[in-house]
Amino acid sequence: MKHFDFLVLGSGIAGLSFALKVAPHGRVAIITKKDRTESNTNYAQGGIAAVTSKEDSFELHVRDTLEAGVGLCKEPAVRTIIEEGPARIAELIELGMHFTEREIPSAPGSRELDLGREGGHSKRRILHAKDVTGREIERALLAAVARQPRITLFENHFAIDLISSQKLGHPGDNQCLGVYVLDKQSGQVETFVAPVTLLATGGLGKVYLYTTNPDIATGDGVAMAWRAGAAVANMEFVQFHPTCLYHPRAKSFLISEAVRGEGAVLKNLAGVEFMEQVHPLKSLAPRDIVARAIDSEMKRSGADHALLDITHKPARFLMERFPNIYQTCLGYGIDMTKEPIPVVPAAHYQCGGVLTNVNGETEIRGLYAVGEVACTGLHGANRLASNSLLEALVCAHRAAQKAIARPASPGEFRIPPWHSGHAHNPDEMVVVAHNWGEIRRLMWDYVGIVRTNKRLQRAQTRIANLQEEIQEYYWDFIVTSDLLELRNIATVAALIVASALRRPESRGLHYNLDYPERNPDWARRDTILRREF
Ligand code: FAD
Ligand code: SIN
C-alpha cells in the first residue's frame, strides 16, 4: 500500500493546479495513465475565457454563459467561476504561463494581452497562447510541479477503481479511501490510500467514433465515480465541436473556433454560406446550433463534410495567429491561406459529469472532482467556448482550499488487496477491439447530434449486452488498460443513453426529433443518476 495525504488522478489543468495548491500541506501523488502531458488540456487551442478588458464585464460574461446553457446553468456557480477567473489567471501568469500579447494600437511600444473571440461570446475575451494554449498551460504547470518536492508523479499508472466505504460494505456515510491503480509497466495493481482523492480525469470523447479528443478521453473518472456510488448529472449533454479537420489521415485534429472568431465562414460544397439563414451570429453562433446546422446541411446534400473559409484574410496574419493549425493543415496538403478547410462536427466535451458543487465536493466524503469530469452547473445544456479551462482553474483552487481546511479522516477500514482474474486469452485483443469499435459507432449513429427515442432504445439494448460480455472478461482475465477503458466507455455510454432517455425535450446539446421543442417543466431540472447498491 502506498500512503499519501492527497491523491490526484490526472495530470491536465485540473489535476496539476490542485496538486500545486495542496502540496505545501502534505504529500501528493499524481497518478496519470500515460505520459504526463497527455491530456485534453494539452490540445486546447482557442484559450481561456476571462474578463480582463475594460470593454468587457462580469455581467456580460455571465449573460453569454447563461444564454449558451439554455436555462440549465446554475447562476451562482456561473458567477463564482467567472468572477474568480481573473485572480486565477494572474496566478497562472505568475507561475510562468506566457499568453500572447499585442501592441496597444493607441500606445505604440506598450503591450497588452491579445484577446480572441469565439462562438457565443459578445466580446473578445479569450486569452490564448497563439493556437497552442493548452500546450503552454501544461508546460508551465508541469515545470512548477517539477519544482515541488512533495509531489510524486506516477506516469503510466491507470486508476482502475475508487475504494469507497460503501463498496466495501460499510454502513453510514460513503467515504473515499483511495484507489486501485494498474502500473502499466509491471502489470501489478497497487493500492493507493489517502484521506483526499481528486478526480481530474477529463472527458469522454472516445466514446464516439469521431472526436477531437486524444486517446486518454475514455470517461474513466465518471465510470469510477459511478461505480463508487457518486451521483452523475446531465450526461446527455455531449458537445460536438463544429469544426474538426476532415481528412482520411487526420486523427482528431481540431480547427479552433478562434478561426471563425477571426472571420472564417462555413460554406457547403457549393460555396453557399448556409449559417446566414440559421442564426443572427451566423458562423459564430453557439456550438450546438452550428454543429446541428452542419449535420443537417451534410444530410440534406449528401456531402461528407463542410468547408471553413478564411482565405480572405492576409496569409501572414493566419500563419502568425494560427501557426499550429496552418502547419498541420499544410502537412495534409491543405493551404488554409489559399483554400477552404474541409471540416466535420465531432464529439468534443462532456458538459455533464460527477455532480459537484463549485468547490469540487462530490456526494462521497473525501472525494473531489474538478475539470471536465465534473458537473458544477457552469455549462448547463451547452458549454460556452473556452469556459472549461477557466472552470478547471477556479474549481481546482476552491477544492484545494476545502481539502486543506477540512481533511477527511481515513477512519478504520480494512482495505482488501485487489483481486483480478488470471486467465490469458489470445483472442482477447480482437474481442476488446471489436467491442470498442461497436460502442463508438453505435454512439455516433444512434446517440449523436440528432437523436430519436427509437435509436436511443436500440443503443440501450446493445450497450447492455456488451456490458454483460465485458463484465465476464473483466472478472476472468488479467486486467489491461485496453480492457479497463472498454469497461469505462461502455459504462459512460450507458449513462449518456439513460440520461438522454430521461429528458423528454430538446435543449442545448440534447436534440431529440421525438420532442423537438423545449419543455418548460424541464427548464431547471438536471438529469441525476445514482447507482443502487
Ligand atoms: P484533461 O486535461 O483531459 O486531463 C485528464 C488527465 O487524466 C490526463 O492526464 C489523463 O491521462 C488522466 N487520466 C484519465 N483517466 C485516467 C485513469 N483512469 N487513470 C489515470 N489517469 C487518467 N477548453 C477551453 O476552455 N478552451 C480551449 O481552447 C479548448 N480547446 C480544446 C481543444 C481540444 C482539441 C480539446 C480536445 C479540448 C479543448 N478544450 C478547450 C476543452 C479542455 O481542453 C478540457 O475540458 C480541459 O483541458 C480538461 O482538463 P482536465 O484537467 O479536466 O482533463
Ligand atoms: C476551440 O479552440 O475551438 C476550442 C475551444 C473550446 O473547446 O472551448
Coordinates of C-alpha atoms in Angstrom, one line a residue, residues 72-382:
L72 CA -29.8 24.8 -17.1
C73 CA -26.8 26.7 -15.8
K74 CA -26.6 27.3 -12.0
E75 CA -26.3 31.0 -11.9
P76 CA -24.4 31.2 -8.5
A77 CA -21.8 28.7 -9.9
V78 CA -21.5 30.7 -13.1
R79 CA -21.0 34.0 -11.2
T80 CA -18.4 32.5 -8.8
I81 CA -16.3 30.9 -11.6
I82 CA -16.4 34.0 -13.8
E83 CA -15.7 36.5 -11.0
E84 CA -12.8 34.4 -9.6
G85 CA -11.3 33.8 -13.1
P86 CA -9.0 36.9 -13.3
A87 CA -7.3 36.1 -10.0
R88 CA -6.5 32.5 -11.1
I89 CA -5.3 33.7 -14.5
A90 CA -2.9 36.1 -12.7
E91 CA -1.6 33.2 -10.6
L92 CA -1.0 31.2 -13.8
I93 CA 1.0 34.0 -15.3
E94 CA 2.9 34.3 -12.1
L95 CA 3.7 30.6 -12.4
G96 CA 5.3 31.2 -15.8
M97 CA 2.4 30.9 -18.3
H98 CA 3.0 33.0 -21.4
F99 CA -0.1 34.3 -23.1
T100 CA 0.1 36.0 -26.5
E101 CA 0.3 39.8 -26.2
R102 CA -0.2 42.5 -28.8
E103 CA 0.9 46.1 -29.1
I104 CA -1.7 48.6 -27.9
P105 CA -2.8 50.4 -31.1
S106 CA -3.2 53.8 -29.3
A107 CA 0.1 53.5 -27.4
P108 CA 2.9 52.2 -29.6
G109 CA 5.6 50.4 -27.7
S110 CA 3.3 49.2 -24.9
R111 CA 1.7 45.8 -24.8
E112 CA -1.5 44.1 -23.6
L113 CA -3.0 40.6 -23.6
D114 CA -4.3 39.7 -27.1
L115 CA -7.9 38.6 -26.8
G116 CA -9.5 36.2 -29.1
R117 CA -13.2 35.8 -29.9
E118 CA -15.3 32.5 -30.1
G119 CA -18.8 31.4 -30.7
G120 CA -21.5 32.8 -28.3
H121 CA -19.2 35.5 -26.8
S122 CA -20.4 39.0 -27.1
K123 CA -16.9 40.4 -26.5
R124 CA -13.3 39.5 -27.3
R125 CA -12.2 37.8 -24.0
I126 CA -10.2 34.7 -24.8
L127 CA -6.7 34.7 -23.5
H128 CA -4.5 32.4 -25.6
A129 CA -1.0 31.3 -26.5
K130 CA -1.4 31.6 -30.3
D131 CA -3.3 28.4 -31.1
V132 CA -1.4 26.1 -28.7
T133 CA -2.8 27.4 -25.4
G134 CA -3.1 24.0 -23.8
R135 CA 0.4 23.0 -24.6
E136 CA 1.7 26.2 -22.9
I137 CA -0.5 25.6 -19.9
E138 CA 0.8 22.0 -19.5
R139 CA 4.4 23.3 -19.9
A140 CA 4.0 26.0 -17.2
L141 CA 2.2 23.7 -14.7
L142 CA 4.5 20.7 -15.1
A143 CA 7.5 23.0 -14.7
A144 CA 6.0 24.2 -11.4
V145 CA 5.2 20.6 -10.3
A146 CA 8.8 19.6 -11.0
R147 CA 9.9 22.4 -8.5
Q148 CA 7.7 20.9 -5.8
P149 CA 9.5 18.1 -3.8
R150 CA 6.3 16.9 -2.1
I151 CA 4.7 15.9 -5.4
T152 CA 5.4 12.4 -6.8
L153 CA 4.2 11.9 -10.4
F154 CA 3.3 8.3 -11.4
E155 CA 3.2 8.1 -15.2
N156 CA 1.7 5.1 -17.0
H157 CA -0.4 4.3 -13.9
F158 CA -4.0 3.6 -14.6
A159 CA -6.6 4.3 -11.9
I160 CA -8.9 1.3 -12.0
D161 CA -11.4 1.9 -9.2
L162 CA -12.0 4.1 -6.3
I163 CA -12.1 2.4 -2.9
S164 CA -15.3 3.6 -1.2
S165 CA -16.6 2.5 2.2
Q166 CA -20.0 1.7 0.7
K167 CA -18.5 -0.6 -1.9
L168 CA -16.6 -2.4 0.9
G169 CA -20.0 -2.9 2.5
H170 CA -19.7 -0.4 5.4
P171 CA -22.9 1.3 6.5
G172 CA -23.1 5.0 7.1
D173 CA -21.7 7.9 5.1
N174 CA -19.9 6.8 1.9
Q175 CA -16.3 7.8 2.1
C176 CA -13.5 7.6 -0.4
L177 CA -10.4 5.8 1.0
G178 CA -8.1 5.6 -2.0
V179 CA -7.8 4.0 -5.4
Y180 CA -6.6 0.8 -7.0
V181 CA -4.1 1.5 -9.7
L182 CA -2.6 -0.6 -12.5
D183 CA 1.1 0.0 -13.0
K184 CA 1.1 -0.5 -16.8
Q185 CA 4.8 -1.3 -16.9
S186 CA 4.9 -4.0 -14.2
G187 CA 1.3 -5.2 -14.7
Q188 CA 0.8 -5.1 -10.9
V189 CA -2.2 -3.5 -9.3
E190 CA -1.2 -1.2 -6.4
T191 CA -3.4 0.2 -3.6
F192 CA -3.0 4.0 -3.0
V193 CA -4.6 5.3 0.2
A194 CA -5.3 8.9 1.2
P195 CA -8.0 10.9 3.1
V196 CA -8.4 13.1 0.0
T197 CA -8.8 11.9 -3.6
L198 CA -9.3 14.3 -6.5
L199 CA -10.8 13.0 -9.8
A200 CA -9.3 15.1 -12.6
T201 CA -9.5 12.5 -15.3
G202 CA -11.1 14.7 -18.0
G203 CA -13.7 13.8 -20.6
L204 CA -15.1 11.1 -22.7
G205 CA -14.8 12.0 -26.4
K206 CA -13.5 8.5 -27.3
V207 CA -17.0 7.1 -26.6
Y208 CA -17.8 8.4 -30.1
L209 CA -16.4 7.3 -33.4
Y210 CA -15.4 10.8 -34.3
T211 CA -13.9 13.1 -31.7
T212 CA -11.5 16.0 -31.3
N213 CA -10.2 14.3 -28.1
P214 CA -6.9 12.4 -27.6
D215 CA -7.0 8.7 -26.7
I216 CA -6.9 9.3 -23.0
A217 CA -10.5 10.6 -23.0
T218 CA -12.4 7.4 -22.1
G219 CA -14.6 8.7 -19.3
D220 CA -12.7 6.8 -16.7
G221 CA -13.5 9.3 -13.9
V222 CA -17.2 9.3 -14.4
A223 CA -17.3 5.5 -14.6
M224 CA -15.2 5.1 -11.4
A225 CA -17.3 7.6 -9.5
W226 CA -20.5 5.9 -10.7
R227 CA -19.2 2.5 -9.5
A228 CA -18.2 4.0 -6.2
G229 CA -21.7 5.4 -5.6
A230 CA -21.4 9.1 -6.6
A231 CA -24.2 11.0 -8.3
V232 CA -23.7 11.7 -12.0
A233 CA -25.5 14.5 -13.7
N234 CA -26.5 15.8 -17.2
M235 CA -24.7 13.1 -19.2
E236 CA -27.0 13.7 -22.2
F237 CA -25.3 17.0 -22.9
V238 CA -22.3 16.0 -25.0
Q239 CA -20.9 18.9 -27.0
F240 CA -20.0 18.3 -30.7
H241 CA -17.4 20.8 -31.9
P242 CA -18.5 22.0 -35.4
T243 CA -15.0 22.1 -37.0
C244 CA -12.8 19.0 -36.8
L245 CA -10.5 18.6 -39.7
Y246 CA -11.9 16.2 -42.3
H247 CA -9.0 14.2 -43.9
P248 CA -8.6 10.5 -44.2
R249 CA -5.2 10.6 -42.5
A250 CA -6.0 13.2 -39.8
K251 CA -6.9 11.8 -36.4
S252 CA -8.9 14.1 -34.2
F253 CA -7.4 17.4 -35.3
L254 CA -9.4 20.5 -34.2
I255 CA -9.8 23.6 -36.2
S256 CA -10.3 26.1 -33.4
E257 CA -13.4 28.2 -33.1
A258 CA -11.0 31.2 -32.9
V259 CA -10.5 30.8 -36.6
R260 CA -14.2 31.7 -37.0
G261 CA -13.6 34.3 -34.4
E262 CA -11.2 35.9 -36.8
G263 CA -13.7 35.8 -39.6
A264 CA -13.8 32.3 -41.1
V265 CA -17.2 31.4 -42.6
L266 CA -18.8 28.0 -43.0
K267 CA -19.9 27.0 -46.5
N268 CA -21.4 24.0 -48.1
L269 CA -19.6 22.3 -51.0
A270 CA -21.5 24.6 -53.5
G271 CA -19.8 27.6 -51.7
V272 CA -23.1 28.8 -50.1
E273 CA -22.8 30.3 -46.6
F274 CA -25.6 28.3 -45.0
M275 CA -25.3 29.7 -41.5
E276 CA -26.8 33.0 -42.7
Q277 CA -30.3 31.5 -42.6
V278 CA -29.8 29.8 -39.3
H279 CA -28.7 32.3 -36.7
P280 CA -28.0 36.1 -36.5
L281 CA -24.4 35.3 -35.3
K282 CA -24.0 33.1 -38.4
S283 CA -20.8 31.0 -38.3
L284 CA -20.2 32.3 -34.7
A285 CA -23.5 31.1 -33.3
P286 CA -23.3 28.8 -30.2
R287 CA -21.8 25.4 -30.9
D288 CA -24.9 23.3 -30.6
I289 CA -26.6 25.4 -33.3
V290 CA -23.6 25.4 -35.6
A291 CA -22.9 21.6 -35.2
R292 CA -26.6 20.8 -35.9
A293 CA -26.7 23.1 -38.9
I294 CA -23.6 21.4 -40.4
D295 CA -25.1 18.0 -39.7
S296 CA -28.4 18.9 -41.4
E297 CA -26.6 20.5 -44.4
M298 CA -24.5 17.4 -44.8
K299 CA -27.6 15.1 -44.6
R300 CA -29.5 17.4 -47.0
S301 CA -26.8 17.5 -49.6
G302 CA -25.2 14.0 -49.1
A303 CA -21.8 15.7 -48.6
D304 CA -19.4 14.1 -46.2
H305 CA -18.0 17.4 -44.9
A306 CA -18.5 21.2 -44.9
L307 CA -15.9 23.9 -45.7
L308 CA -14.4 26.6 -43.5
D309 CA -13.1 29.5 -45.5
I310 CA -10.7 32.2 -44.2
T311 CA -8.8 32.8 -47.4
H312 CA -10.0 36.5 -47.4
K313 CA -7.5 37.2 -44.5
P314 CA -3.9 38.0 -45.2
A315 CA -1.7 34.9 -45.3
R316 CA 0.9 36.5 -42.9
F317 CA -1.8 37.1 -40.3
L318 CA -3.0 33.5 -40.5
M319 CA 0.4 32.0 -40.2
E320 CA 1.2 34.2 -37.2
R321 CA -2.1 33.8 -35.4
F322 CA -2.6 30.0 -36.1
P323 CA 0.8 28.5 -36.6
N324 CA -0.2 25.0 -35.5
I325 CA -3.4 24.9 -37.5
Y326 CA -1.7 26.3 -40.6
Q327 CA 1.3 23.8 -40.4
T328 CA -0.9 20.8 -39.6
C329 CA -3.3 21.5 -42.5
L330 CA -0.3 22.1 -44.8
G331 CA 1.0 18.7 -43.7
Y332 CA -2.2 17.2 -45.1
G333 CA -1.9 19.2 -48.3
I334 CA -4.3 22.0 -47.4
D335 CA -3.1 25.6 -47.5
M336 CA -5.7 27.5 -45.4
T337 CA -4.4 30.8 -46.8
K338 CA -5.5 29.8 -50.3
E339 CA -8.3 27.2 -50.0
P340 CA -11.1 26.4 -47.5
I341 CA -10.5 23.7 -44.9
P342 CA -12.8 20.6 -45.0
V343 CA -14.4 20.2 -41.6
V344 CA -17.0 17.9 -39.8
P345 CA -18.5 18.1 -36.4
A346 CA -17.0 15.7 -33.8
A347 CA -17.6 14.8 -30.1
H348 CA -15.6 17.3 -28.1
Y349 CA -16.7 17.9 -24.5
Q350 CA -18.8 16.4 -21.8
C351 CA -21.0 19.1 -20.1
G352 CA -22.3 16.6 -17.5
G353 CA -20.2 14.5 -15.2
V354 CA -19.8 13.8 -11.5
L355 CA -22.2 16.0 -9.6
T356 CA -20.2 18.6 -7.5
N357 CA -20.6 22.0 -6.0
V358 CA -18.3 24.8 -7.1
N359 CA -15.8 23.6 -4.5
G360 CA -15.4 20.3 -6.3
E361 CA -17.1 18.4 -3.5
T362 CA -18.9 15.2 -4.5
E363 CA -21.5 13.2 -2.5
I364 CA -18.7 10.9 -1.3
R365 CA -16.7 12.2 1.6
G366 CA -13.0 12.8 0.8
L367 CA -13.7 12.6 -3.0
Y368 CA -13.4 15.8 -5.1
A369 CA -13.9 16.1 -8.8
V370 CA -12.7 19.1 -10.9
G371 CA -12.4 19.9 -14.6
E372 CA -14.2 18.1 -17.4
V373 CA -15.0 15.1 -15.3
A374 CA -17.2 17.3 -13.0
C375 CA -20.7 18.9 -13.4
T376 CA -20.7 22.1 -11.4
G377 CA -23.6 23.8 -13.2
L378 CA -21.4 26.2 -15.1
H379 CA -22.2 24.8 -18.6
G380 CA -25.9 23.8 -18.3
A381 CA -27.1 22.3 -21.6
N382 CA -24.3 23.7 -23.7

